[in-house]
Short mmCIF file of C-alpha atoms and ligand atoms in Angstrom, two decimals:
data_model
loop_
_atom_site.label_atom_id
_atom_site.label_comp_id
_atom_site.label_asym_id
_atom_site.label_seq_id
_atom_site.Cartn_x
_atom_site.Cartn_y
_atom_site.Cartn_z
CA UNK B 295 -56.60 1.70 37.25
CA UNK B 296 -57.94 1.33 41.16
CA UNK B 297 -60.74 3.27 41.72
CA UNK B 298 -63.07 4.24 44.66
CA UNK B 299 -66.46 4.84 43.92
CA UNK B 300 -67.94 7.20 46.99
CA UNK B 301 -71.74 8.58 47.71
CA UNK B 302 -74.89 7.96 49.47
CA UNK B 303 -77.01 5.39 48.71
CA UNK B 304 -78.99 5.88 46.04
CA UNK B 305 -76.54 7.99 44.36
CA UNK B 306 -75.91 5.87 41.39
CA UNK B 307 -73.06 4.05 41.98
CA UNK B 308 -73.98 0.33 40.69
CA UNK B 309 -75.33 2.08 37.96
CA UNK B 310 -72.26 4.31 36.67
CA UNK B 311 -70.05 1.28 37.57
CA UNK B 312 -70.77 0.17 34.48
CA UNK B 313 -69.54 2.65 32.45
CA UNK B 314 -66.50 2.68 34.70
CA UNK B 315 -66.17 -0.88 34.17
CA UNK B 316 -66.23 -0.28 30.19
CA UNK B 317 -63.65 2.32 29.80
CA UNK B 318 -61.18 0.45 32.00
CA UNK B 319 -61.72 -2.96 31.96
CA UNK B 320 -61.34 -3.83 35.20
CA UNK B 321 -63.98 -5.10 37.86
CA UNK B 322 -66.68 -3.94 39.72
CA UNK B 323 -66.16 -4.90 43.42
CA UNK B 324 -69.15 -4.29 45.16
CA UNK B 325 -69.27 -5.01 48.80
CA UNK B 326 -73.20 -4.91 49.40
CA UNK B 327 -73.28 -7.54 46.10
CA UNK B 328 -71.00 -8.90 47.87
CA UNK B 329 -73.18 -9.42 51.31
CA UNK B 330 -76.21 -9.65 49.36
CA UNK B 331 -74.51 -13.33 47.42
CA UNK B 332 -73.74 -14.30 50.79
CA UNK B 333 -76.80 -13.88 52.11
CA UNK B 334 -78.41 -15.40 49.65
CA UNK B 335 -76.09 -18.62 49.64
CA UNK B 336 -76.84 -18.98 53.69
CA UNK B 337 -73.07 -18.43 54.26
CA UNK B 338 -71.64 -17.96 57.91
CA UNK B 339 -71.01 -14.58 56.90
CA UNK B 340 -74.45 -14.18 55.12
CA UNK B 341 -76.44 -15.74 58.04
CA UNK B 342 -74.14 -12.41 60.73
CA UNK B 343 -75.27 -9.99 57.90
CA UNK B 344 -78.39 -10.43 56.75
CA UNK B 345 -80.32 -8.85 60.16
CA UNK B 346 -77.06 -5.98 59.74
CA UNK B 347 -78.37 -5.29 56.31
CA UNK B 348 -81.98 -5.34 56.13
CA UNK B 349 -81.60 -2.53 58.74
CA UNK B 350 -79.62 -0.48 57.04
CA UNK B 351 -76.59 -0.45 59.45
CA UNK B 352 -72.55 -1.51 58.72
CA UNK B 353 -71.68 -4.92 58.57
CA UNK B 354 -68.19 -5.20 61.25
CA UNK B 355 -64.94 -3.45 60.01
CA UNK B 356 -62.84 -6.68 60.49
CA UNK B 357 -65.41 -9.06 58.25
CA UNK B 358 -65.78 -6.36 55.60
CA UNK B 359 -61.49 -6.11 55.61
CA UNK B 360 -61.13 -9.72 55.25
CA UNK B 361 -64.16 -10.20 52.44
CA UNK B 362 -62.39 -6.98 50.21
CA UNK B 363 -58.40 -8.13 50.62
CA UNK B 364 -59.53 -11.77 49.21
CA UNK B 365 -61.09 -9.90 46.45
CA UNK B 366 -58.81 -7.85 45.26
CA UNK B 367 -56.07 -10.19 45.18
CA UNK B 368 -58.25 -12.27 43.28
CA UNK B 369 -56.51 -12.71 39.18
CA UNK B 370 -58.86 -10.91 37.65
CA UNK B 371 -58.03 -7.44 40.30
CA UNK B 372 -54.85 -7.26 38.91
CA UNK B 373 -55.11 -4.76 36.76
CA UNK B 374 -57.07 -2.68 38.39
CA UNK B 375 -61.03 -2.47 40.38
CA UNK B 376 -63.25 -0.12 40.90
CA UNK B 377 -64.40 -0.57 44.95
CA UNK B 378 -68.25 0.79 45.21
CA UNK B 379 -69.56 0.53 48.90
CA UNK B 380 -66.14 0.28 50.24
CA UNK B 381 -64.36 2.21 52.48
CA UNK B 382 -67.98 3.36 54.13
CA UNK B 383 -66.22 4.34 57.19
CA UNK B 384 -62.69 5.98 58.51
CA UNK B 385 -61.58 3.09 60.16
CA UNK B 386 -62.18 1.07 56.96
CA UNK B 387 -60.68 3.62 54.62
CA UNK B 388 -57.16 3.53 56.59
CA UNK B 389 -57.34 -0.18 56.79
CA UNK B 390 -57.62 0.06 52.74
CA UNK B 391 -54.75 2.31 53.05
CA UNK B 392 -52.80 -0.76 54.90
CA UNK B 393 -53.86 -3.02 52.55
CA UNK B 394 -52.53 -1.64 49.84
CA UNK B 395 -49.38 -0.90 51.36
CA UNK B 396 -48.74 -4.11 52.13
CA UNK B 397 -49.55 -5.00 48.26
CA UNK B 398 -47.61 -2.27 47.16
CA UNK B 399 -50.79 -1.07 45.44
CA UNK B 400 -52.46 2.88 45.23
CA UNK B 401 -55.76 4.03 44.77
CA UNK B 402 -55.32 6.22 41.06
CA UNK B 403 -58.74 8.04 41.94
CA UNK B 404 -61.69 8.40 44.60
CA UNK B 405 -64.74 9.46 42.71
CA UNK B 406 -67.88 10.72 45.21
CA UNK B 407 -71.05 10.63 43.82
CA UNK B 408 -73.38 13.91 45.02
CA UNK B 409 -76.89 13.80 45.62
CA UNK B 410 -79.87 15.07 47.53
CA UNK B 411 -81.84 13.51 49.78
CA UNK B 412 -85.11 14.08 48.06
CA UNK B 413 -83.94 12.52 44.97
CA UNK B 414 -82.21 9.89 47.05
CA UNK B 415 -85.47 8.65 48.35
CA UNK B 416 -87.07 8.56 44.63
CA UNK B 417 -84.25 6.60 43.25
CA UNK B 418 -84.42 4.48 46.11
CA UNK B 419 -88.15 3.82 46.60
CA UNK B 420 -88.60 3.00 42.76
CA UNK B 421 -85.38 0.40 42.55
CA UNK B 422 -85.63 -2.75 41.50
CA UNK B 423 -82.65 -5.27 41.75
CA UNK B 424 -82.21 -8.09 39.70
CA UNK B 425 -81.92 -11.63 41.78
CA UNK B 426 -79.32 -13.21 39.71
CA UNK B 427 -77.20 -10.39 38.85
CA UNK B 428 -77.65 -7.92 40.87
CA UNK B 429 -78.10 -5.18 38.57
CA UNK B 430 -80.41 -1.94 39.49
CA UNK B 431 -83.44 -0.52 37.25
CA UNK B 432 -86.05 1.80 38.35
CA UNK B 433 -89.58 1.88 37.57
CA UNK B 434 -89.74 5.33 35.87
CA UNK B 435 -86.60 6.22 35.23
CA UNK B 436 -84.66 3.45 34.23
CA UNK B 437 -87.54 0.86 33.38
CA UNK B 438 -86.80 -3.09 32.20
CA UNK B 439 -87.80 -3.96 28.53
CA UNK B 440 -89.56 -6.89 29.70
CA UNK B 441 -91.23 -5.87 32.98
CA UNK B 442 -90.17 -7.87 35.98
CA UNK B 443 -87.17 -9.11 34.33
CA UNK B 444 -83.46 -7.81 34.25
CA UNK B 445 -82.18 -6.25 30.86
CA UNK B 446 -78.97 -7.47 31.73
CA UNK B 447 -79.27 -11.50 32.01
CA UNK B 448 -83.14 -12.01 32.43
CA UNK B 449 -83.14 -13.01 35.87
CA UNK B 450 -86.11 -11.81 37.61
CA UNK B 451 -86.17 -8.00 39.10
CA UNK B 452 -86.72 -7.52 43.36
CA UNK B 453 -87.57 -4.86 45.44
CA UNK B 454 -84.34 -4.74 48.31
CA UNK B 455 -85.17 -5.35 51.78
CA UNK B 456 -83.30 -2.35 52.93
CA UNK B 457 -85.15 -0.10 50.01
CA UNK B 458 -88.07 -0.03 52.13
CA UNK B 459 -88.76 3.87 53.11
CA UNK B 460 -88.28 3.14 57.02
CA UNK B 461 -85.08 1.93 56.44
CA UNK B 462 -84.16 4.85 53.53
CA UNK B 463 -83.84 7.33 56.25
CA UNK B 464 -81.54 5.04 58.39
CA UNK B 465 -79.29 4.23 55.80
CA UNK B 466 -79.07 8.01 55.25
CA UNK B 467 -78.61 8.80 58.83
CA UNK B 468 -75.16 6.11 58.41
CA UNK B 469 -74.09 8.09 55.31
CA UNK B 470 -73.67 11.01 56.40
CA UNK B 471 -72.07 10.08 60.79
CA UNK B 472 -70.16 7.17 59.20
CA UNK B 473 -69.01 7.60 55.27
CA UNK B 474 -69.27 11.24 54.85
CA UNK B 475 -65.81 11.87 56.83
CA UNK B 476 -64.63 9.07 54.09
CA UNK B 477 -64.89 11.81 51.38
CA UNK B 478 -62.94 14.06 53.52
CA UNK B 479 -60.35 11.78 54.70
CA UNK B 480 -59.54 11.47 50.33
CA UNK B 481 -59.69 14.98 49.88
CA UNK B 482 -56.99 15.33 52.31
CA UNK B 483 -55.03 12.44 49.88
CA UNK B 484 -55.64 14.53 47.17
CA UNK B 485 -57.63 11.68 45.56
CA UNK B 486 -61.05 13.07 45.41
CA UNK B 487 -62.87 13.58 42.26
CA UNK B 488 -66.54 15.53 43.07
CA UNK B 489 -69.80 14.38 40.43
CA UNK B 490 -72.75 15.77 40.74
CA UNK B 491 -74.95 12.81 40.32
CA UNK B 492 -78.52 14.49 39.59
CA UNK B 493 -80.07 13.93 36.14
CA UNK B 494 -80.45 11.53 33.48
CA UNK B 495 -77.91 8.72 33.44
CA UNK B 496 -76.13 9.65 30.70
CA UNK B 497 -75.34 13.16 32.20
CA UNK B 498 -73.70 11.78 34.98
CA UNK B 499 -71.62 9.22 33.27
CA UNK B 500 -70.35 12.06 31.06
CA UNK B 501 -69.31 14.07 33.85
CA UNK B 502 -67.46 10.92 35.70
CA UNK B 503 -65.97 10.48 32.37
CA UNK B 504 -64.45 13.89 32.07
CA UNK B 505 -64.17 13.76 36.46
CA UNK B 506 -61.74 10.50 35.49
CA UNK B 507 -60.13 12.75 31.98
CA UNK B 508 -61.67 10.67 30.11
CA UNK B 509 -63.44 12.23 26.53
CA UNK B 510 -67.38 11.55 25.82
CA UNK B 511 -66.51 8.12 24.21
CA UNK B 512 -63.53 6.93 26.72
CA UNK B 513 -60.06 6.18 25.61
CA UNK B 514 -58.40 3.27 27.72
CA UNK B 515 -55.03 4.48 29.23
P1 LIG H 704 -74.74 -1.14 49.10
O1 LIG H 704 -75.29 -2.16 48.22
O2 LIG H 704 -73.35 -0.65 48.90
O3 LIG H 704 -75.78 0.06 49.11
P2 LIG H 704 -75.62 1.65 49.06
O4 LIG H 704 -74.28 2.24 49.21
O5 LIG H 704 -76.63 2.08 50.05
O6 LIG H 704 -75.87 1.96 47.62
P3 LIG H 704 -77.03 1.49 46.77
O7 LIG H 704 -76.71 0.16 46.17
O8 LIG H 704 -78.33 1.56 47.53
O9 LIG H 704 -77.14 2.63 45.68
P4 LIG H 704 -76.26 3.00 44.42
O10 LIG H 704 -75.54 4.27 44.68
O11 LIG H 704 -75.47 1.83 43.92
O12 LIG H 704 -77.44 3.34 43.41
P5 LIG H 704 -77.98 2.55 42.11
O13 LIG H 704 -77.01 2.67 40.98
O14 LIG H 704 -78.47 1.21 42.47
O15 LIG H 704 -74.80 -1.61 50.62
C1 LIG H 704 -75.96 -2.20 51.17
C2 LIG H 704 -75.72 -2.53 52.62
O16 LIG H 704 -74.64 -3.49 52.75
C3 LIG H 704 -75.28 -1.36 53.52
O17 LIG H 704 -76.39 -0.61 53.99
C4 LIG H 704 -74.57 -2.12 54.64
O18 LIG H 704 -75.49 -2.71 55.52
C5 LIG H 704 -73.85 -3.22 53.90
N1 LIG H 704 -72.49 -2.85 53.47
C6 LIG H 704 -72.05 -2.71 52.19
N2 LIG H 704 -70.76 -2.34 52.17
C7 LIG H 704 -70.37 -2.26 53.47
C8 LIG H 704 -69.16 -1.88 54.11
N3 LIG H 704 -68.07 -1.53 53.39
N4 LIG H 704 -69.11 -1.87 55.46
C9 LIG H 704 -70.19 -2.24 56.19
N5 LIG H 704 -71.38 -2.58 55.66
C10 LIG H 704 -71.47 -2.59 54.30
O19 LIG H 704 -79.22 3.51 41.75
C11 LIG H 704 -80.34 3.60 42.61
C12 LIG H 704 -81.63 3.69 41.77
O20 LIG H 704 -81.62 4.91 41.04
C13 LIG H 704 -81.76 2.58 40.72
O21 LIG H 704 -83.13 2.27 40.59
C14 LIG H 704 -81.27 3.23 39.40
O22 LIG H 704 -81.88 2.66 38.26
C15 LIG H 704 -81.69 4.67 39.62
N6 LIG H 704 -80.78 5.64 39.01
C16 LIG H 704 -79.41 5.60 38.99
N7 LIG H 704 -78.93 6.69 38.38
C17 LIG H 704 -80.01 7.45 38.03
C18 LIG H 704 -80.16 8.71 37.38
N8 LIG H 704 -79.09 9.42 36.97
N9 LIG H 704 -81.41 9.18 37.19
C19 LIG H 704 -82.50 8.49 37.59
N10 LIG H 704 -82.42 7.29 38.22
C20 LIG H 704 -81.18 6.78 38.43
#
């Protein structure tokens, strides 16, 4: 099963990826994990993105190309990925569409994740990301048994550069000139699957469930 996880950020999608990543069994491929490792390990590629990032604009077409064909011709892609942050752009989703021509591969679903912006800024503002894991809580609504620490691996929970408000409304202002004609550009495939993404948790991942055919438990194809 390849998969494309779509929607602003905020949406959700590091958070439904999970359940994604449980029906299927296959790997969550996250592109702004992906910067965020190299940033953190003082890469070449980390050191170019890091000032990219923390402002909330797109990392180059041709470095994010490179970083996702390596990675999902890695063993472990072979049967399947979900992609979450990536294509964020036109050009990038056509050079997907190269890609995996040239790997004889095809995308089985494109799954965009709907919000508002209101509730974007909420989920946003009240994130916390764990250091060593990179997995996303939130204050309220999704709080850590152990405050401060990740529920996931214990590594200790962060507040993102980028999820500061000033930079909110930038990344925003990107979603919707540069990745919103991505959700187009799948309808026109006949790819796209639409979620509404407001409510608890749970709500949403039953709708993506039954937005992929799957029932309220998931069966694996
Ligand atoms: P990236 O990491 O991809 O960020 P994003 O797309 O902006 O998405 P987020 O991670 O912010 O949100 P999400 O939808 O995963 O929400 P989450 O589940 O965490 O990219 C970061 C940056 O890297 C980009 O700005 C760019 O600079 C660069 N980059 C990445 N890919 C690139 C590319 N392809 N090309 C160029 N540059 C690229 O949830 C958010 C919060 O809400 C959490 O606190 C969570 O607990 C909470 N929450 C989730 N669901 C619910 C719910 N149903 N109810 C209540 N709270 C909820």
């Amino acid at each position: 099963m390849r998969l494309v996880l779509l929607g602003p950020p905020g949406a959700g999608k590091g958070t439904q990826a999970a359940a994604v990543r449980d029906l299927y069994g296959v790997p969550h491929i996250s592109t702004g994990d992906m910067l965020r490792s190299a940033i953190a390990a003082g890469t070449p590629v980390g050191l170019k993105a890091k000032v990219i990032v923390d402002a909330g604009n797109l990392v180059p077409d041709d470095i994010m190309a490179e970083m996702v064909r390596e990675r999902i011709t890695a063993p472990d892609a072979r049967p399947g990925y979900l992609l979450d942050g990536y294509p964020r752009n036109v050009t990038q989703a056509t050079t997907l569409e190269a890609i995996l021509l040239v790997l004889g591969q095809k995308l089985d679903h494109v799954v965009h994740l709907s919000l508002d912006d209101a509730e974007i800024v909420k989920r946003l503002s009240g994130r916390r990301t764990c250091a060593s894991c990179g997995t996303p809580c939130h204050v309220t609504a999704a709080p850590p048994r152990v405050a401060g620490r990740c529920d996931n691996c214990g590594g200790t929970l962060v507040q993102r550069e980028d999820d500061r408000e000033e930079i909110i409304g930038r990344r925003l202002e990107v979603y919707r000139e540069r990745t919103a004609p991505v959700v187009e550009f799948y309808r026109q495939l006949g790819l796209l699957r639409e979620v509404d993404a407001s409510g608890p948790v749970a709500e949403v991942r039953q709708r993506l469930e039954a937005a992929l055919g799957q029932g309220a438990h998931g069966t694996k194809p």
